Coordinates of C-alpha atoms in Angstrom, one line a residue:
Chain A
M132 CA 116.8 86.6 111.3
A133 CA 116.3 87.9 115.2
R134 CA 114.2 90.7 113.4
K135 CA 111.9 87.8 111.8
L136 CA 111.6 86.4 114.1
R137 CA 110.0 89.1 116.2
K138 CA 107.6 90.1 113.8
R139 CA 106.0 87.1 113.9
D140 CA 106.2 86.7 117.4
V141 CA 103.8 89.9 116.9
E142 CA 101.6 87.9 113.7
V143 CA 101.1 85.0 116.3
V144 CA 99.7 87.3 120.0
K145 CA 97.8 88.9 116.9
T146 CA 96.1 86.4 115.8
H147 CA 95.7 84.7 119.4
L148 CA 93.9 88.7 119.7
S149 CA 91.8 88.3 117.3
S150 CA 88.9 87.1 118.9
P151 CA 85.7 85.0 117.1
W152 CA 83.9 88.7 119.4
A153 CA 85.7 90.8 117.7
S154 CA 84.6 89.5 113.6
F155 CA 81.4 88.2 115.4
T156 CA 80.4 91.5 115.9
A157 CA 81.8 93.5 112.7
I158 CA 80.4 90.4 110.6
V159 CA 76.3 91.8 112.6
I160 CA 77.7 95.3 111.5
A161 CA 78.1 95.1 108.2
T162 CA 74.4 92.8 107.6
L163 CA 73.1 95.7 109.8
W164 CA 75.1 98.0 107.3
T165 CA 73.8 96.9 103.9
I166 CA 70.3 95.7 104.6
P167 CA 68.4 98.6 103.8
T168 CA 70.1 98.6 100.1
F169 CA 69.1 94.7 99.8
G170 CA 65.5 95.8 100.9
L171 CA 65.6 98.8 98.3
F172 CA 67.6 96.5 95.6
V173 CA 64.4 93.0 96.5
T174 CA 61.2 95.7 96.5
S175 CA 62.6 97.0 93.1
F176 CA 61.6 93.8 91.1
R177 CA 58.8 92.9 93.0
P178 CA 55.3 93.9 91.4
S179 CA 53.8 97.3 92.4
T180 CA 50.5 95.3 94.3
G181 CA 53.0 93.2 96.2
I182 CA 55.3 95.7 97.8
N183 CA 52.0 97.6 98.6
S184 CA 50.4 95.1 101.0
S185 CA 53.5 92.9 101.9
G186 CA 57.0 93.9 103.1
W187 CA 59.8 93.0 101.0
W188 CA 60.7 91.0 103.8
T189 CA 58.1 88.2 103.4
V190 CA 59.7 87.0 99.5
F191 CA 62.0 84.6 101.2
T192 CA 59.0 82.6 101.2
N193 CA 57.5 84.1 99.4
P194 CA 58.4 84.9 96.3
E195 CA 57.2 86.5 93.1
F196 CA 59.4 89.1 91.1
T197 CA 59.2 91.0 87.2
F198 CA 61.4 93.2 85.4
T199 CA 58.2 95.3 84.7
N200 CA 59.7 98.1 86.9
Y201 CA 62.5 99.2 85.6
T202 CA 61.1 98.7 81.8
R203 CA 58.1 100.7 83.0
V204 CA 60.5 103.6 84.7
L205 CA 62.9 103.5 82.3
F206 CA 60.8 103.7 78.7
E207 CA 57.6 105.1 80.3
G208 CA 57.3 108.6 79.6
R209 CA 54.4 110.2 81.2
G210 CA 52.7 113.6 79.0
A211 CA 56.1 115.6 78.8
T212 CA 58.1 113.8 81.4
P213 CA 60.4 112.0 79.2
P214 CA 61.5 108.2 80.7
L215 CA 64.4 108.2 83.5
S216 CA 66.5 107.3 79.9
Q217 CA 67.3 110.1 79.1
Y218 CA 68.0 111.5 82.6
F219 CA 71.1 108.9 82.5
L220 CA 71.8 110.4 79.9
N221 CA 71.8 113.6 80.9
T222 CA 73.8 112.7 83.9
F223 CA 76.6 111.4 80.8
A224 CA 76.2 114.9 79.3
I225 CA 77.5 116.6 82.9
V226 CA 79.5 113.6 84.5
I227 CA 82.1 113.0 81.5
P228 CA 83.1 117.1 80.5
S229 CA 82.9 117.9 84.7
T230 CA 85.4 115.5 85.3
I231 CA 88.1 115.7 82.4
I232 CA 88.0 119.5 82.5
P233 CA 88.8 119.7 85.8
I234 CA 91.3 117.4 85.7
T235 CA 93.3 119.0 82.4
I236 CA 93.9 123.0 84.3
A237 CA 94.0 121.4 87.9
I238 CA 97.3 118.7 87.0
F239 CA 98.9 121.9 85.1
A240 CA 98.2 124.1 88.0
A241 CA 99.6 121.6 90.5
Y242 CA 102.7 121.1 88.6
A243 CA 102.8 124.9 88.6
I244 CA 102.3 125.4 92.2
A245 CA 105.3 122.3 92.9
W246 CA 107.4 123.5 90.1
F247 CA 107.4 127.1 89.2
N248 CA 109.7 129.4 91.5
F249 CA 107.5 132.3 92.2
K250 CA 106.7 134.6 94.2
G251 CA 104.2 133.6 96.5
R252 CA 103.9 130.2 95.9
N253 CA 103.0 129.1 99.0
F254 CA 100.6 131.4 99.9
L255 CA 98.4 130.1 96.9
F256 CA 99.1 127.3 98.3
F257 CA 96.9 127.6 100.8
T258 CA 95.2 129.9 99.2
I259 CA 93.5 126.7 97.5
F260 CA 93.7 124.5 100.3
A261 CA 91.3 126.9 102.3
L262 CA 89.0 127.0 99.3
Q263 CA 88.5 123.3 99.8
V264 CA 85.8 123.4 102.4
I265 CA 83.9 127.1 101.3
P266 CA 80.7 126.3 100.9
L267 CA 79.3 126.4 97.6
Q268 CA 76.6 128.3 98.7
M269 CA 78.4 130.9 99.2
S270 CA 78.3 132.1 95.1
L271 CA 75.5 130.0 94.1
I272 CA 73.9 133.4 94.0
P273 CA 75.8 135.2 92.2
L274 CA 77.2 132.9 89.8
L275 CA 74.0 131.8 88.5
Q276 CA 73.6 136.2 87.7
L277 CA 77.4 135.9 86.1
F278 CA 75.3 132.7 83.4
S279 CA 71.7 134.4 83.1
G280 CA 72.8 138.5 82.7
G281 CA 76.4 138.3 82.0
L282 CA 78.6 141.3 83.8
H283 CA 78.7 144.4 83.3
I284 CA 79.9 147.8 85.3
G285 CA 77.9 150.1 84.7
S286 CA 76.6 150.2 81.0
F287 CA 79.6 148.9 80.1
T288 CA 79.8 145.1 79.6
V289 CA 83.2 142.6 80.6
I290 CA 81.4 139.4 79.9
P291 CA 79.0 138.9 78.1
S292 CA 75.5 136.5 79.1
F293 CA 76.5 134.6 75.5
G294 CA 72.9 133.3 76.3
I295 CA 74.2 129.6 78.3
T296 CA 70.8 129.7 80.7
G297 CA 69.2 126.5 79.9
T298 CA 71.9 124.2 78.7
F299 CA 74.7 122.2 80.3
I300 CA 77.7 124.3 79.5
P301 CA 76.9 126.6 83.4
I302 CA 76.7 123.2 84.9
W303 CA 80.0 122.3 83.3
L304 CA 81.6 125.4 84.7
A305 CA 79.8 124.8 87.9
H306 CA 81.0 121.2 88.7
T307 CA 85.0 122.9 87.1
M308 CA 85.0 126.2 89.4
F309 CA 83.8 123.5 92.8
G310 CA 86.1 120.6 91.7
L311 CA 88.8 122.8 90.9
P312 CA 90.7 123.7 95.1
L313 CA 90.1 119.5 95.8
A314 CA 92.0 118.5 92.2
I315 CA 94.7 121.0 92.9
F316 CA 95.1 119.4 95.9
L317 CA 96.0 115.7 95.6
L318 CA 97.2 116.6 92.9
H319 CA 100.1 118.8 94.5
N320 CA 101.0 116.4 96.6
F321 CA 101.5 113.9 94.3
I322 CA 103.2 115.9 91.6
A323 CA 105.3 118.0 94.8
Q324 CA 107.1 114.3 95.8
L325 CA 108.8 113.4 92.7
P326 CA 111.8 113.3 93.0
R327 CA 113.8 116.9 92.0
E328 CA 116.9 114.7 90.2
L329 CA 114.5 114.1 87.8
I330 CA 112.6 116.9 87.2
E331 CA 116.2 118.6 87.9
A332 CA 118.3 116.0 85.3
A333 CA 114.9 116.6 82.2
R334 CA 116.0 120.3 82.8
V335 CA 119.5 120.0 82.2
D336 CA 118.4 117.6 79.0
G337 CA 117.7 121.0 78.0
A338 CA 113.7 120.1 78.8
D339 CA 111.3 122.8 79.0
H340 CA 108.4 122.9 80.7
F341 CA 106.2 122.4 77.9
K342 CA 108.3 119.1 77.0
L343 CA 108.8 118.2 80.5
F344 CA 104.7 118.5 81.9
R345 CA 104.2 115.5 79.0
Q346 CA 107.2 113.4 78.9
I347 CA 107.6 112.9 82.2
I348 CA 105.0 114.7 84.8
L349 CA 101.5 113.2 83.8
P350 CA 102.8 109.3 82.4
L351 CA 103.8 109.4 86.3
S352 CA 101.2 111.0 87.4
V353 CA 98.5 108.8 86.6
P354 CA 98.2 107.0 89.7
A355 CA 96.4 110.4 91.3
I356 CA 94.8 111.4 88.5
A357 CA 93.4 108.2 88.5
S358 CA 92.4 109.7 92.1
F359 CA 91.2 112.3 92.0
A360 CA 88.7 111.3 88.0
I361 CA 87.0 108.7 90.4
F362 CA 86.3 111.8 93.0
Q363 CA 84.9 114.1 90.6
F364 CA 82.9 111.2 89.3
L365 CA 81.1 109.9 91.9
W366 CA 80.8 113.6 93.2
T367 CA 79.2 115.0 89.8
W368 CA 77.6 112.3 88.9
N369 CA 75.5 111.8 92.6
D370 CA 75.1 115.6 92.7
L371 CA 71.6 117.5 93.3
L372 CA 72.1 121.4 94.6
V373 CA 74.7 122.2 91.2
A374 CA 72.5 120.9 89.0
L375 CA 69.1 121.9 90.3
T376 CA 70.8 125.7 90.2
F377 CA 72.6 125.3 87.3
G378 CA 69.8 123.7 85.4
G379 CA 66.9 126.6 85.3
G380 CA 64.0 123.5 86.2
K381 CA 64.8 122.5 81.6
R382 CA 64.3 118.5 82.0
E383 CA 66.0 118.9 78.5
I384 CA 69.3 119.0 81.0
A385 CA 68.3 117.4 84.2
P386 CA 70.3 114.8 85.8
L387 CA 69.1 111.3 87.4
M388 CA 69.0 113.3 91.1
V389 CA 67.2 116.1 89.7
R390 CA 64.6 113.8 88.3
L391 CA 64.9 111.5 91.2
A392 CA 64.5 114.0 94.0
E393 CA 61.5 115.4 91.8
M394 CA 59.9 111.3 92.0
T395 CA 60.1 111.4 95.6
G396 CA 58.5 114.5 95.8
T397 CA 55.8 114.1 93.1
R398 CA 55.0 110.4 93.7
G399 CA 56.2 109.1 97.3
G400 CA 53.5 106.5 97.0
D401 CA 55.3 104.9 94.1
W402 CA 57.2 102.4 95.3
E403 CA 57.8 101.2 92.6
L404 CA 59.3 102.8 90.8
L405 CA 61.4 104.6 93.3
T406 CA 63.4 101.6 94.1
A407 CA 64.2 101.4 90.3
G408 CA 64.7 104.6 89.8
A409 CA 67.2 104.7 92.7
F410 CA 69.0 101.4 91.7
V411 CA 69.4 102.3 87.9
S412 CA 71.3 105.9 89.5
I413 CA 73.4 103.5 92.8
L414 CA 73.9 100.8 90.1
V415 CA 76.7 103.2 87.9
P416 CA 78.8 104.9 91.0
V417 CA 78.9 101.8 93.1
A418 CA 80.5 99.5 90.2
V419 CA 83.4 102.4 89.3
F420 CA 83.4 102.3 93.0
F421 CA 84.1 98.4 93.6
A422 CA 86.5 98.6 90.3
L423 CA 88.9 101.5 91.7
Q424 CA 88.2 100.8 94.8
R425 CA 91.7 101.3 95.6
Y426 CA 92.8 104.0 93.8
F427 CA 89.6 105.6 95.6
V428 CA 91.3 105.0 98.8
R429 CA 94.1 105.9 98.4
G430 CA 93.1 109.4 97.4
L431 CA 91.1 109.8 100.5
L432 CA 94.3 109.0 102.3
A433 CA 95.4 111.0 101.0
G434 CA 93.0 114.3 101.1
S435 CA 92.9 113.7 104.2
V436 CA 95.4 111.4 106.3
K437 CA 98.6 113.8 107.8
G438 CA 102.3 112.6 106.4
Chain B
M172 CA 50.8 108.5 66.3
I173 CA 51.7 111.0 69.2
E174 CA 54.5 108.2 70.4
I175 CA 55.5 107.7 68.0
A176 CA 56.4 111.3 67.1
A177 CA 57.7 111.8 70.9
R178 CA 60.3 108.7 70.7
Q179 CA 61.0 109.9 67.0
S180 CA 62.2 113.2 69.2
Q181 CA 64.1 111.6 72.0
L182 CA 66.0 110.0 70.1
E183 CA 67.0 113.4 67.8
Q184 CA 67.4 114.7 71.3
A185 CA 69.7 111.3 72.2
V186 CA 71.9 112.3 69.0
S187 CA 71.9 115.6 69.5
K188 CA 73.8 115.3 73.3
L189 CA 75.8 113.1 72.1
T190 CA 76.9 115.1 69.2
G191 CA 77.4 117.8 71.5
L192 CA 79.1 116.4 74.6
T193 CA 81.9 114.6 72.3
L194 CA 82.2 117.7 70.3
T195 CA 83.0 119.3 73.7
I196 CA 85.3 117.3 74.3
L197 CA 87.0 116.3 70.8
I198 CA 87.6 120.8 70.7
F199 CA 88.6 121.1 74.9
G200 CA 91.1 118.3 73.6
A201 CA 92.2 120.0 70.6
L202 CA 92.5 123.9 72.7
V203 CA 95.2 121.5 75.3
A204 CA 96.9 120.3 71.5
I205 CA 97.1 123.7 69.8
A206 CA 98.2 125.5 73.5
F207 CA 100.8 123.3 74.1
A208 CA 102.2 122.6 70.0
L209 CA 102.4 126.1 69.6
S210 CA 104.1 126.9 73.7
E211 CA 107.1 124.0 73.1
R212 CA 108.1 125.9 69.6
T213 CA 108.7 129.2 72.0
G214 CA 112.1 130.8 72.4
E215 CA 113.0 130.4 76.0
R216 CA 112.9 133.8 77.1
V217 CA 108.8 133.9 75.8
Q218 CA 108.9 130.4 77.8
R219 CA 109.8 132.1 80.7
F220 CA 106.3 134.1 81.0
L221 CA 103.8 132.1 79.2
K222 CA 104.7 129.1 81.9
Y223 CA 102.9 131.2 83.8
V224 CA 99.6 131.5 80.7
I225 CA 99.2 128.8 79.9
F226 CA 99.9 126.4 83.3
L227 CA 98.7 128.2 86.3
A228 CA 96.8 131.3 84.5
P229 CA 93.4 128.6 83.7
A230 CA 92.7 127.9 87.2
L231 CA 93.5 130.9 88.8
I232 CA 91.0 132.5 86.2
F233 CA 88.1 129.8 87.3
L234 CA 88.7 129.5 90.8
F235 CA 88.8 134.0 91.0
I236 CA 85.3 133.9 88.6
G237 CA 84.0 130.8 90.7
L238 CA 84.7 130.8 94.5
V239 CA 86.9 134.6 95.2
A240 CA 84.6 136.9 94.3
P241 CA 81.3 135.1 94.1
A242 CA 82.2 134.7 98.0
F243 CA 82.4 138.4 98.2
R244 CA 79.6 139.6 97.0
T245 CA 76.9 136.5 98.7
L246 CA 78.4 138.3 101.4
Y247 CA 77.5 141.8 99.7
L248 CA 74.5 140.7 98.4
S249 CA 73.4 140.1 102.5
F250 CA 73.6 143.9 102.8
R251 CA 70.7 144.9 100.2
D252 CA 67.0 143.4 99.7
A253 CA 65.8 140.8 97.9
R254 CA 66.6 141.8 93.9
G255 CA 70.1 143.1 95.1
N256 CA 69.1 146.7 94.2
E257 CA 69.0 148.9 98.1
S258 CA 70.5 148.7 101.5
V259 CA 69.1 146.8 103.9
G260 CA 71.8 146.4 106.8
W261 CA 71.7 144.7 109.3
E262 CA 68.2 143.7 108.3
N263 CA 68.4 140.2 107.5
Y264 CA 70.7 139.0 109.5
Q265 CA 68.3 139.9 111.8
W266 CA 66.2 138.0 110.0
A267 CA 67.7 135.6 110.8
F268 CA 68.0 135.7 114.3
T269 CA 64.2 136.6 115.2
Q270 CA 62.3 134.3 112.4
P271 CA 61.2 131.5 114.8
E272 CA 61.3 129.2 111.3
I273 CA 65.1 129.9 111.0
L274 CA 65.6 129.4 114.8
D275 CA 63.8 126.5 114.0
V276 CA 66.7 125.8 111.1
L277 CA 70.3 127.1 113.2
R278 CA 69.4 124.8 115.7
N279 CA 67.8 121.8 113.3
T280 CA 71.7 122.4 111.4
G281 CA 73.3 122.6 115.8
V282 CA 71.8 118.6 116.4
W283 CA 73.9 118.0 113.3
M284 CA 76.6 119.2 113.8
I285 CA 77.1 117.3 116.1
V286 CA 75.4 114.2 116.6
A287 CA 76.8 113.2 112.7
P288 CA 80.1 113.1 112.8
I289 CA 80.6 112.1 116.9
A290 CA 78.8 108.8 115.8
S291 CA 80.4 108.9 111.7
T292 CA 83.5 109.5 113.9
G293 CA 82.6 106.9 117.0
F294 CA 81.1 104.2 114.3
G295 CA 84.0 103.8 112.3
L296 CA 86.5 103.5 115.1
L297 CA 84.8 100.6 116.1
I298 CA 84.8 99.0 113.1
A299 CA 88.1 100.2 112.1
V300 CA 89.1 98.2 115.4
L301 CA 87.4 95.7 115.0
T302 CA 88.3 94.8 111.7
D303 CA 91.8 95.3 112.5
R304 CA 92.3 91.9 114.4
M305 CA 90.1 90.1 111.8
R306 CA 91.8 87.8 109.4
R307 CA 89.5 88.7 106.3
P308 CA 88.5 91.5 106.6
G309 CA 87.6 92.9 102.9
L310 CA 84.4 91.9 102.5
V311 CA 83.5 93.4 106.0
K312 CA 85.1 97.0 104.9
S313 CA 83.4 96.8 101.5
L314 CA 80.4 96.8 102.4
I315 CA 80.3 99.2 105.3
F316 CA 82.1 101.5 102.6
M317 CA 79.6 101.3 100.2
P318 CA 77.3 104.1 101.2
M319 CA 80.0 106.5 100.1
A320 CA 79.6 105.2 96.5
I321 CA 75.7 106.0 96.8
S322 CA 74.3 108.9 96.5
F323 CA 72.0 112.0 99.2
V324 CA 69.5 111.1 97.4
G325 CA 69.8 108.0 96.2
A326 CA 70.4 106.8 100.0
G327 CA 67.3 109.3 100.5
I328 CA 65.0 107.0 99.3
I329 CA 66.8 103.5 100.3
W330 CA 66.0 105.6 104.0
K331 CA 62.5 106.5 103.6
F332 CA 61.8 102.9 102.6
V333 CA 62.6 102.0 105.2
Y334 CA 60.5 104.6 107.3
Q335 CA 58.2 103.9 105.3
F336 CA 54.2 104.0 107.8
E337 CA 51.5 102.1 107.2
P338 CA 48.2 104.0 108.3
N339 CA 45.7 101.4 107.3
E340 CA 45.9 99.9 110.7
R341 CA 44.8 96.5 108.4
A342 CA 47.7 96.6 106.3
P343 CA 51.1 95.1 107.4
E344 CA 53.9 97.7 107.6
I345 CA 56.0 97.8 104.3
G346 CA 58.8 99.9 105.9
L347 CA 61.5 97.6 107.7
L348 CA 61.4 100.3 111.0
S349 CA 57.3 100.0 111.0
Q350 CA 57.6 96.4 111.3
V351 CA 60.4 95.9 113.4
A352 CA 59.2 98.6 115.6
E353 CA 55.6 96.0 115.7
W354 CA 57.9 93.4 116.0
F355 CA 59.2 94.3 119.3
G356 CA 55.5 95.6 121.1
F357 CA 55.5 99.2 120.1
V358 CA 53.1 101.4 117.7
P359 CA 53.8 102.8 114.9
T360 CA 53.5 106.1 113.5
N361 CA 54.9 107.9 110.2
W362 CA 57.8 108.7 111.9
L363 CA 59.0 111.4 109.3
L364 CA 56.8 113.6 111.1
V365 CA 57.3 113.4 114.5
N366 CA 60.0 116.8 115.9
P367 CA 62.6 116.0 116.8
L368 CA 62.8 112.3 116.2
N369 CA 62.5 113.1 112.3
T370 CA 65.8 115.4 112.9
F371 CA 67.7 112.2 114.1
L372 CA 66.1 110.0 111.5
L373 CA 67.2 112.1 109.1
I374 CA 71.0 112.4 110.5
V375 CA 71.1 107.8 110.4
V376 CA 70.6 108.0 106.9
F377 CA 74.2 110.6 107.3
V378 CA 76.0 108.5 109.3
W379 CA 75.2 105.5 107.5
I380 CA 76.7 107.2 104.8
Q381 CA 79.7 108.3 106.5
T382 CA 80.7 105.8 108.6
G383 CA 82.4 104.0 105.6
F384 CA 85.2 107.2 104.9
A385 CA 85.5 107.2 108.7
M386 CA 86.5 103.5 108.9
V387 CA 89.1 103.0 106.4
V388 CA 90.7 106.5 107.4
L389 CA 91.0 105.5 110.5
S390 CA 91.5 102.2 110.0
A391 CA 94.9 103.6 107.7
A392 CA 95.8 105.0 111.1
I393 CA 95.2 102.4 113.5
K394 CA 97.6 99.7 110.9
A395 CA 100.2 102.4 110.3
I396 CA 100.4 102.4 114.8
P397 CA 104.4 100.4 114.7
D398 CA 104.2 97.2 115.8
E399 CA 106.9 97.6 118.7
I400 CA 104.2 100.5 120.9
L401 CA 101.3 97.9 120.0
E402 CA 104.3 94.3 121.7
A403 CA 105.4 96.6 124.5
S404 CA 101.7 97.3 125.8
M405 CA 101.1 93.2 124.7
L406 CA 103.9 92.3 127.6
D407 CA 103.1 95.4 130.0
G408 CA 100.1 93.4 130.3
A409 CA 97.2 95.3 129.3
S410 CA 93.6 94.5 128.4
G411 CA 92.4 95.3 125.7
W412 CA 89.8 98.0 126.2
K413 CA 93.5 99.7 127.6
R414 CA 94.8 98.9 124.8
F415 CA 92.1 101.3 122.6
S416 CA 92.2 103.8 125.4
R417 CA 95.6 104.7 125.4
V418 CA 97.4 103.1 123.5
T419 CA 95.1 103.0 120.1
V420 CA 93.3 106.5 120.4
P421 CA 96.2 108.7 121.9
M422 CA 99.0 107.6 118.9
I423 CA 95.9 108.6 115.4
R424 CA 94.6 111.8 117.6
G425 CA 95.5 113.7 114.6
T426 CA 93.4 112.0 112.3
I427 CA 90.6 111.8 114.9
I428 CA 90.6 115.4 114.6
V429 CA 90.5 115.5 110.4
V430 CA 87.7 112.9 110.6
L431 CA 85.6 114.7 113.3
S432 CA 86.6 118.3 110.5
T433 CA 85.7 117.0 107.9
I434 CA 83.0 115.1 108.8
T435 CA 80.8 118.6 110.7
I436 CA 82.1 120.2 107.3
G437 CA 79.7 117.4 105.6
A438 CA 77.4 118.1 108.3
L439 CA 77.4 122.0 107.9
K440 CA 76.7 122.0 103.9
V441 CA 73.7 119.2 104.0
F442 CA 71.3 119.9 101.4
D443 CA 70.0 116.3 99.7
I444 CA 69.0 114.2 102.3
I445 CA 66.5 117.3 103.5
R446 CA 65.2 118.3 100.0
T447 CA 64.4 114.1 99.0
M448 CA 63.5 113.0 103.0
T449 CA 61.2 115.6 104.3
G450 CA 61.5 118.7 101.6
G451 CA 62.6 120.9 104.7
N452 CA 59.4 120.1 106.2
F453 CA 58.1 119.3 109.7
K454 CA 61.0 120.8 111.0
T455 CA 63.5 119.0 110.3
S456 CA 65.3 122.1 107.6
V457 CA 68.2 123.0 107.9
I458 CA 70.8 126.6 106.9
A459 CA 72.3 124.3 103.3
N460 CA 68.2 124.3 102.6
E461 CA 67.5 127.3 103.7
M462 CA 69.0 129.2 101.9
Y463 CA 67.6 126.9 98.8
N464 CA 64.2 127.1 99.5
Q465 CA 65.6 131.4 100.6
S466 CA 67.3 132.5 97.1
F467 CA 65.6 130.1 94.5
R468 CA 61.9 129.5 96.3
A469 CA 61.5 132.7 97.0
L470 CA 64.0 134.4 94.7
N471 CA 64.9 136.4 98.3
Y472 CA 68.5 136.6 97.9
G473 CA 68.9 138.9 100.2
T474 CA 68.7 136.4 102.9
G475 CA 69.6 133.2 100.8
S476 CA 73.0 135.2 101.0
A477 CA 72.6 135.7 104.2
L478 CA 72.3 132.8 104.9
A479 CA 74.7 131.3 103.2
I480 CA 77.3 133.9 105.1
I481 CA 75.6 132.2 108.2
L482 CA 76.8 128.6 106.9
F483 CA 80.1 129.8 106.2
L484 CA 80.7 131.7 109.2
G485 CA 79.8 127.6 110.2
V486 CA 83.2 126.7 108.2
L487 CA 85.7 128.9 109.3
P488 CA 86.8 127.8 112.4
L489 CA 87.6 124.4 110.4
V490 CA 89.1 126.2 108.1
A491 CA 91.1 128.1 109.9
Y492 CA 92.2 124.8 111.6
N493 CA 93.1 122.9 108.8
V494 CA 95.2 125.0 107.4
V495 CA 97.1 126.0 110.8
N496 CA 97.8 122.6 110.9
L497 CA 99.0 121.7 107.4
R498 CA 101.4 124.7 108.1
R499 CA 102.6 122.7 110.9
E500 CA 102.5 119.8 109.2
R501 CA 104.6 120.8 105.7
S502 CA 107.6 123.0 108.6
E503 CA 108.0 119.9 110.0
R504 CA 108.6 117.9 107.2

C-alpha cells in the first residue's frame, strides 16, 4: 500500500513537471522532421507543369492533383528500360529469399552456440559479434570474383563458377552472408535466455536436439525471429550497394533502389517521375514498419542496449 | 505492335521470376525439412556429431566464405596492382595518402565521422528527454522514427528536392530550402555545389534518419532509470537542467556511448546518400563511395582494396571497444 502511494506521488510530481513547453517543442521538431517527406508526397500527385513552376507548398491555395505520375512511372517503359513495376517485382524476388535463408541458418547456429557444450564456444560468439561491424566493403571484390570465376588453386578447381552471374543468386547469397552476424547475435541473446529447466526437462524425456529444437525452441523464438525478420527485410529492401555490385548491371534483375539511384543521376530534373517512384519505394517498408513497430523496437533495443 | 510484344515479354519475365522465386523457397524449405527428418532418425552416437553439421556448419561456412576469407583476400589485393597480378608494395596506400582527391575523400569521411554521430545522438537525446515527460508521446516519436524505414536512396531523393535550386531568377523556387532562404532575405544558390557546405547538407540527410534510432534507444534507457532516483533529486530541489546533466546523462552514459559508436560505424560506411545526391562530385565523396568507384568503375582492385582496408582500420577501434564492453557485461552477469 505504502509503495503504491509513493508511486502515485511520483506520478503527480511527474505530471507537474510535464511542462507544456517541452511538449510543444517536441511537436514542433516532429513537424519539421515530417515536412520533407510530406513535400515529396504532395509533389508526387501534382502535374509536372505545376511541379516545375511553383513550390509544392502552393497547393494549399491552388490545389491541383493527378495520378498520371504514378501510372507513367509504374507502367510506361522507355526504350530498353522497363517500367518501375518490373523493378518492384525484382525487389520482391531479392528480398524474400534474402530474409528467409539467413534467418533459418542463423537460428540453427544461435541454438548451437547457446546450448551445445563445445570448446571455443565463447570465442566463436565474440568473433561473430565482431564480424557484425566489419564493413561489407571488405568482401565486395573477393566475393564478386568468387561468384563470377569460382575458386581455383593453380589449375585445380575448388569451387566452380556455376555461371550464376546475372541471376538473383549472387545477391541472395551476399545478403545471407552479410546478414548472418547480426541475426546470430540477436537470436542467440534470445535463445540463451530460455529457462535451462525447460531444455533439460525435454532432454531427460528423451528428446534429441533436433526434436527439442523443432518442438520447443522454434515456437518460443517466434518474437525474436519476427524482430530480426523486420530488420533484414528493411535492410535488403533499402539496399543499394549489394544489388549494384552483385547485380552485374543487368536491368532484368535490378531492384527499385538501383533504378531510382540511376534515375536521379540521369533524369534529375523529372521530379514528377522521381517523386512518384521514390514514394512507391518508400511505401512498403514504411507500412511494414508501422504495422510491426513493436517488434522492430524490441530488436533494436536487444541489439544495442546493454542488459 | 512492338509495344504489345514488349508487354508480353515483360509479363512472361514476371511469371518466370515468380516461379523461380517460389521454387527457390520450396527447395530451400524441403532441404531443411529432409535434413531434419533424416537426422531425427539416427542414433544418439551419430547425432553427437551430426548436430554440429546441421546446426552450426552452414552458418560457419557462409561466414567464412562471405566475410572472413574475403577480408584476408582484400588485405592481400591491397598490395597488388589493378588486376591483382603483381605485387606493388605500399604503392596503393601511398596513392591514397598523397593524391589530392583522395585526401579530400579522407577529410570528408573524418567530418562525417565526427559531425553525424554527435548531431544524431544530440537530437535523439533532446527528443527522448522532451517526450519522456509527455503524456502521449506515441505520434511524435513515430514521426521522428519513421525515416528509419526509408532507404538512403529514398531519403536522398526527398532531400535533393528540398535542396533544389532554380537558376532562372524570374522563375519561382521549387526547393524548400531555397524558398525559405528567400523568405529570410538570402539569395538562394545551387546548394549542393558549394563546398564545404554540401558535405554538411548531405550529413543532414543521414542525421534525419539516424536521430530516430538514437531517440528510441536513449528513451528506453531513460525510462529504465529507477523512479526513486528521480524522486530523490526532486526532493533535493534540483532544477530541470541540473536533473538532466547530473542525473539523467550519467545514468545512461553507457547507452549514449553505444549509440554514438553504432552511428559512427554507420557514418563511416555511408554510400547511398552520396551516390544518389551528388555522385561524389563537388568534393563530397567519402571512402565507401571512392572504394566503389575505384573497384567497379576504374576497375582497379588494388586501390579499391586499399581503401576498404583504410575503412576497416577506421572501424577497428570501435569494434574492439564493443567487444571489450560485451565481455565485461557477460562476466558481470
